[in-house]
Amino acid sequence: QVQLVESGGGLVQAGDSLRLSCAASGRTGSSYAMGWFRQAPGKEREFVAAINYSGGSTNYADSVKGRFTISRDNAKNTVYLQMNSLKPEDTAVYYCAASRSYYGRRSFLYDYWGQGTQVTVSS
């Protein structure tokens, strides 16, 4: 089992930046790819970004490409999502997820999920 805890969400203005963190505990000795997803009120959960275990390969949703950066520190069992130039449409609950190897867009292929952290961007 792997437990994931997100932090770093909050209320910001359009154009501001935030950095989300996802701390993993439990069976973190195994290699996990990690992803970030988000869900806005009344909408389906959508893919944001993902990274493989080594950190050498990443994927991004088109809507965040160039503004968000995913990274990881395996020594700290933590994954980050640096979010710059935030827009009101980025408002959502952000979730991190872990997968044995998959680091794509399909949420059902992730094995573990955190509880989420709220990000609200005001205009």
JSON list of C-alpha atoms in Angstrom, two decimals:
[
{"chain": "A", "resi": 1, "resn": "GLN", "atom": "CA", "xyz": [0.00, 0.00, 0.00]},
{"chain": "A", "resi": 2, "resn": "VAL", "atom": "CA", "xyz": [1.06, 3.54, -0.72]},
{"chain": "A", "resi": 3, "resn": "GLN", "atom": "CA", "xyz": [-0.41, 6.57, 1.02]},
{"chain": "A", "resi": 4, "resn": "LEU", "atom": "CA", "xyz": [-0.37, 9.91, -0.75]},
{"chain": "A", "resi": 5, "resn": "VAL", "atom": "CA", "xyz": [-0.91, 13.29, 0.89]},
{"chain": "A", "resi": 6, "resn": "GLU", "atom": "CA", "xyz": [-1.19, 16.46, -1.14]},
{"chain": "A", "resi": 7, "resn": "SER", "atom": "CA", "xyz": [-0.47, 19.94, 0.18]},
{"chain": "A", "resi": 8, "resn": "GLY", "atom": "CA", "xyz": [0.16, 23.45, -1.05]},
{"chain": "A", "resi": 9, "resn": "GLY", "atom": "CA", "xyz": [-3.26, 24.40, -2.36]},
{"chain": "A", "resi": 10, "resn": "GLY", "atom": "CA", "xyz": [-4.89, 27.71, -1.61]},
{"chain": "A", "resi": 11, "resn": "LEU", "atom": "CA", "xyz": [-6.58, 30.83, -2.91]},
{"chain": "A", "resi": 12, "resn": "VAL", "atom": "CA", "xyz": [-4.59, 32.96, -5.33]},
{"chain": "A", "resi": 13, "resn": "GLN", "atom": "CA", "xyz": [-5.20, 35.58, -7.97]},
{"chain": "A", "resi": 14, "resn": "ALA", "atom": "CA", "xyz": [-4.93, 35.09, -11.70]},
{"chain": "A", "resi": 15, "resn": "GLY", "atom": "CA", "xyz": [-1.29, 35.24, -12.78]},
{"chain": "A", "resi": 16, "resn": "ASP", "atom": "CA", "xyz": [0.03, 33.99, -9.44]},
{"chain": "A", "resi": 17, "resn": "SER", "atom": "CA", "xyz": [1.98, 30.81, -8.81]},
{"chain": "A", "resi": 18, "resn": "LEU", "atom": "CA", "xyz": [1.55, 27.87, -6.47]},
{"chain": "A", "resi": 19, "resn": "ARG", "atom": "CA", "xyz": [3.57, 24.75, -5.82]},
{"chain": "A", "resi": 20, "resn": "LEU", "atom": "CA", "xyz": [1.73, 21.59, -4.87]},
{"chain": "A", "resi": 21, "resn": "SER", "atom": "CA", "xyz": [3.46, 18.73, -3.09]},
{"chain": "A", "resi": 22, "resn": "CYS", "atom": "CA", "xyz": [2.52, 15.08, -2.85]},
{"chain": "A", "resi": 23, "resn": "ALA", "atom": "CA", "xyz": [4.24, 13.08, -0.13]},
{"chain": "A", "resi": 24, "resn": "ALA", "atom": "CA", "xyz": [4.23, 9.30, -0.44]},
{"chain": "A", "resi": 25, "resn": "SER", "atom": "CA", "xyz": [4.53, 6.84, 2.43]},
{"chain": "A", "resi": 26, "resn": "GLY", "atom": "CA", "xyz": [4.14, 3.12, 2.85]},
{"chain": "A", "resi": 27, "resn": "ARG", "atom": "CA", "xyz": [5.63, 0.83, 0.25]},
{"chain": "A", "resi": 28, "resn": "THR", "atom": "CA", "xyz": [7.62, 3.59, -1.36]},
{"chain": "A", "resi": 29, "resn": "GLY", "atom": "CA", "xyz": [10.58, 1.27, -1.90]},
{"chain": "A", "resi": 30, "resn": "SER", "atom": "CA", "xyz": [8.92, 0.20, -5.13]},
{"chain": "A", "resi": 31, "resn": "SER", "atom": "CA", "xyz": [9.24, 2.32, -8.21]},
{"chain": "A", "resi": 32, "resn": "TYR", "atom": "CA", "xyz": [6.14, 4.36, -8.92]},
{"chain": "A", "resi": 33, "resn": "ALA", "atom": "CA", "xyz": [5.29, 6.72, -11.69]},
{"chain": "A", "resi": 34, "resn": "MET", "atom": "CA", "xyz": [3.26, 9.68, -10.47]},
{"chain": "A", "resi": 35, "resn": "GLY", "atom": "CA", "xyz": [0.53, 11.83, -11.90]},
{"chain": "A", "resi": 36, "resn": "TRP", "atom": "CA", "xyz": [-1.50, 14.91, -11.07]},
{"chain": "A", "resi": 37, "resn": "PHE", "atom": "CA", "xyz": [-5.16, 15.16, -11.93]},
{"chain": "A", "resi": 38, "resn": "ARG", "atom": "CA", "xyz": [-7.77, 17.79, -11.15]},
{"chain": "A", "resi": 39, "resn": "GLN", "atom": "CA", "xyz": [-11.52, 17.97, -10.84]},
{"chain": "A", "resi": 40, "resn": "ALA", "atom": "CA", "xyz": [-13.54, 21.14, -11.05]},
{"chain": "A", "resi": 41, "resn": "PRO", "atom": "CA", "xyz": [-17.11, 21.36, -9.71]},
{"chain": "A", "resi": 42, "resn": "GLY", "atom": "CA", "xyz": [-19.53, 19.64, -12.06]},
{"chain": "A", "resi": 43, "resn": "LYS", "atom": "CA", "xyz": [-16.76, 18.31, -14.28]},
{"chain": "A", "resi": 44, "resn": "GLU", "atom": "CA", "xyz": [-14.98, 15.01, -14.69]},
{"chain": "A", "resi": 45, "resn": "ARG", "atom": "CA", "xyz": [-11.53, 14.42, -13.30]},
{"chain": "A", "resi": 46, "resn": "GLU", "atom": "CA", "xyz": [-8.93, 15.37, -15.87]},
{"chain": "A", "resi": 47, "resn": "PHE", "atom": "CA", "xyz": [-5.28, 14.66, -16.40]},
{"chain": "A", "resi": 48, "resn": "VAL", "atom": "CA", "xyz": [-2.81, 17.44, -15.64]},
{"chain": "A", "resi": 49, "resn": "ALA", "atom": "CA", "xyz": [0.71, 16.02, -15.67]},
{"chain": "A", "resi": 50, "resn": "ALA", "atom": "CA", "xyz": [2.68, 12.85, -15.01]},
{"chain": "A", "resi": 51, "resn": "ILE", "atom": "CA", "xyz": [6.26, 11.77, -14.50]},
{"chain": "A", "resi": 52, "resn": "ASN", "atom": "CA", "xyz": [8.06, 8.46, -14.62]},
{"chain": "A", "resi": 53, "resn": "TYR", "atom": "CA", "xyz": [10.01, 7.08, -11.65]},
{"chain": "A", "resi": 54, "resn": "SER", "atom": "CA", "xyz": [13.38, 8.43, -12.68]},
{"chain": "A", "resi": 55, "resn": "GLY", "atom": "CA", "xyz": [11.96, 11.83, -13.52]},
{"chain": "A", "resi": 56, "resn": "GLY", "atom": "CA", "xyz": [13.41, 11.65, -16.99]},
{"chain": "A", "resi": 57, "resn": "SER", "atom": "CA", "xyz": [10.10, 11.60, -18.81]},
{"chain": "A", "resi": 58, "resn": "THR", "atom": "CA", "xyz": [7.00, 13.74, -18.33]},
{"chain": "A", "resi": 59, "resn": "ASN", "atom": "CA", "xyz": [3.57, 14.24, -19.88]},
{"chain": "A", "resi": 60, "resn": "TYR", "atom": "CA", "xyz": [1.36, 17.32, -19.73]},
{"chain": "A", "resi": 61, "resn": "ALA", "atom": "CA", "xyz": [-2.16, 18.22, -20.67]},
{"chain": "A", "resi": 62, "resn": "ASP", "atom": "CA", "xyz": [-2.25, 20.78, -23.45]},
{"chain": "A", "resi": 63, "resn": "SER", "atom": "CA", "xyz": [-4.10, 23.19, -21.19]},
{"chain": "A", "resi": 64, "resn": "VAL", "atom": "CA", "xyz": [-1.17, 23.44, -18.76]},
{"chain": "A", "resi": 65, "resn": "LYS", "atom": "CA", "xyz": [1.80, 22.91, -21.04]},
{"chain": "A", "resi": 66, "resn": "GLY", "atom": "CA", "xyz": [4.29, 25.73, -20.64]},
{"chain": "A", "resi": 67, "resn": "ARG", "atom": "CA", "xyz": [2.74, 26.90, -17.36]},
{"chain": "A", "resi": 68, "resn": "PHE", "atom": "CA", "xyz": [2.97, 23.84, -15.08]},
{"chain": "A", "resi": 69, "resn": "THR", "atom": "CA", "xyz": [6.01, 21.73, -14.28]},
{"chain": "A", "resi": 70, "resn": "ILE", "atom": "CA", "xyz": [6.00, 18.33, -12.62]},
{"chain": "A", "resi": 71, "resn": "SER", "atom": "CA", "xyz": [9.08, 17.13, -10.80]},
{"chain": "A", "resi": 72, "resn": "ARG", "atom": "CA", "xyz": [10.04, 14.67, -8.11]},
{"chain": "A", "resi": 73, "resn": "ASP", "atom": "CA", "xyz": [12.55, 14.09, -5.35]},
{"chain": "A", "resi": 74, "resn": "ASN", "atom": "CA", "xyz": [12.78, 10.35, -4.79]},
{"chain": "A", "resi": 75, "resn": "ALA", "atom": "CA", "xyz": [14.98, 10.79, -1.72]},
{"chain": "A", "resi": 76, "resn": "LYS", "atom": "CA", "xyz": [12.06, 12.62, -0.11]},
{"chain": "A", "resi": 77, "resn": "ASN", "atom": "CA", "xyz": [9.35, 10.45, -1.70]},
{"chain": "A", "resi": 78, "resn": "THR", "atom": "CA", "xyz": [7.72, 13.64, -2.92]},
{"chain": "A", "resi": 79, "resn": "VAL", "atom": "CA", "xyz": [6.33, 14.85, -6.21]},
{"chain": "A", "resi": 80, "resn": "TYR", "atom": "CA", "xyz": [5.75, 18.50, -7.00]},
{"chain": "A", "resi": 81, "resn": "LEU", "atom": "CA", "xyz": [3.57, 20.46, -9.35]},
{"chain": "A", "resi": 82, "resn": "GLN", "atom": "CA", "xyz": [4.81, 23.99, -9.96]},
{"chain": "A", "resi": 83, "resn": "MET", "atom": "CA", "xyz": [1.94, 26.04, -11.33]},
{"chain": "A", "resi": 84, "resn": "ASN", "atom": "CA", "xyz": [2.68, 29.42, -12.88]},
{"chain": "A", "resi": 85, "resn": "SER", "atom": "CA", "xyz": [0.49, 31.97, -14.62]},
{"chain": "A", "resi": 86, "resn": "LEU", "atom": "CA", "xyz": [-2.57, 30.52, -12.97]},
{"chain": "A", "resi": 87, "resn": "LYS", "atom": "CA", "xyz": [-5.96, 31.14, -14.56]},
{"chain": "A", "resi": 88, "resn": "PRO", "atom": "CA", "xyz": [-9.46, 31.00, -13.08]},
{"chain": "A", "resi": 89, "resn": "GLU", "atom": "CA", "xyz": [-10.09, 27.87, -15.16]},
{"chain": "A", "resi": 90, "resn": "ASP", "atom": "CA", "xyz": [-7.35, 26.12, -13.18]},
{"chain": "A", "resi": 91, "resn": "THR", "atom": "CA", "xyz": [-9.64, 26.18, -10.15]},
{"chain": "A", "resi": 92, "resn": "ALA", "atom": "CA", "xyz": [-10.17, 22.59, -9.02]},
{"chain": "A", "resi": 93, "resn": "VAL", "atom": "CA", "xyz": [-9.31, 19.98, -6.46]},
{"chain": "A", "resi": 94, "resn": "TYR", "atom": "CA", "xyz": [-5.91, 18.62, -7.39]},
{"chain": "A", "resi": 95, "resn": "TYR", "atom": "CA", "xyz": [-5.12, 14.96, -6.79]},
{"chain": "A", "resi": 96, "resn": "CYS", "atom": "CA", "xyz": [-1.88, 13.07, -7.02]},
{"chain": "A", "resi": 97, "resn": "ALA", "atom": "CA", "xyz": [-1.81, 9.44, -8.02]},
{"chain": "A", "resi": 98, "resn": "ALA", "atom": "CA", "xyz": [0.74, 6.63, -8.18]},
{"chain": "A", "resi": 99, "resn": "SER", "atom": "CA", "xyz": [1.15, 3.87, -10.71]},
{"chain": "A", "resi": 100, "resn": "ARG", "atom": "CA", "xyz": [3.53, 0.92, -10.99]},
{"chain": "A", "resi": 101, "resn": "SER", "atom": "CA", "xyz": [4.72, 2.12, -14.37]},
{"chain": "A", "resi": 102, "resn": "TYR", "atom": "CA", "xyz": [2.03, 4.03, -16.26]},
{"chain": "A", "resi": 103, "resn": "TYR", "atom": "CA", "xyz": [2.40, 7.79, -16.44]},
{"chain": "A", "resi": 104, "resn": "GLY", "atom": "CA", "xyz": [-0.25, 8.72, -18.94]},
{"chain": "A", "resi": 105, "resn": "ARG", "atom": "CA", "xyz": [-3.64, 10.35, -19.03]},
{"chain": "A", "resi": 106, "resn": "ARG", "atom": "CA", "xyz": [-5.91, 7.46, -18.10]},
{"chain": "A", "resi": 107, "resn": "SER", "atom": "CA", "xyz": [-6.87, 7.82, -14.46]},
{"chain": "A", "resi": 108, "resn": "PHE", "atom": "CA", "xyz": [-8.11, 4.24, -14.13]},
{"chain": "A", "resi": 109, "resn": "LEU", "atom": "CA", "xyz": [-4.57, 2.95, -14.69]},
{"chain": "A", "resi": 110, "resn": "TYR", "atom": "CA", "xyz": [-3.31, 4.57, -11.48]},
{"chain": "A", "resi": 111, "resn": "ASP", "atom": "CA", "xyz": [-3.28, 2.41, -8.37]},
{"chain": "A", "resi": 112, "resn": "TYR", "atom": "CA", "xyz": [-3.24, 4.87, -5.49]},
{"chain": "A", "resi": 113, "resn": "TRP", "atom": "CA", "xyz": [-4.78, 8.28, -4.94]},
{"chain": "A", "resi": 114, "resn": "GLY", "atom": "CA", "xyz": [-4.47, 11.09, -2.45]},
{"chain": "A", "resi": 115, "resn": "GLN", "atom": "CA", "xyz": [-7.37, 13.00, -0.92]},
{"chain": "A", "resi": 116, "resn": "GLY", "atom": "CA", "xyz": [-6.79, 16.14, -2.94]},
{"chain": "A", "resi": 117, "resn": "THR", "atom": "CA", "xyz": [-5.97, 19.78, -2.27]},
{"chain": "A", "resi": 118, "resn": "GLN", "atom": "CA", "xyz": [-8.12, 22.72, -3.32]},
{"chain": "A", "resi": 119, "resn": "VAL", "atom": "CA", "xyz": [-6.74, 25.34, -5.67]},
{"chain": "A", "resi": 120, "resn": "THR", "atom": "CA", "xyz": [-8.87, 28.42, -6.26]},
{"chain": "A", "resi": 121, "resn": "VAL", "atom": "CA", "xyz": [-7.82, 31.11, -8.71]},
{"chain": "A", "resi": 122, "resn": "SER", "atom": "CA", "xyz": [-9.73, 34.38, -8.59]},
{"chain": "A", "resi": 123, "resn": "SER", "atom": "CA", "xyz": [-9.96, 36.73, -11.56]}
]
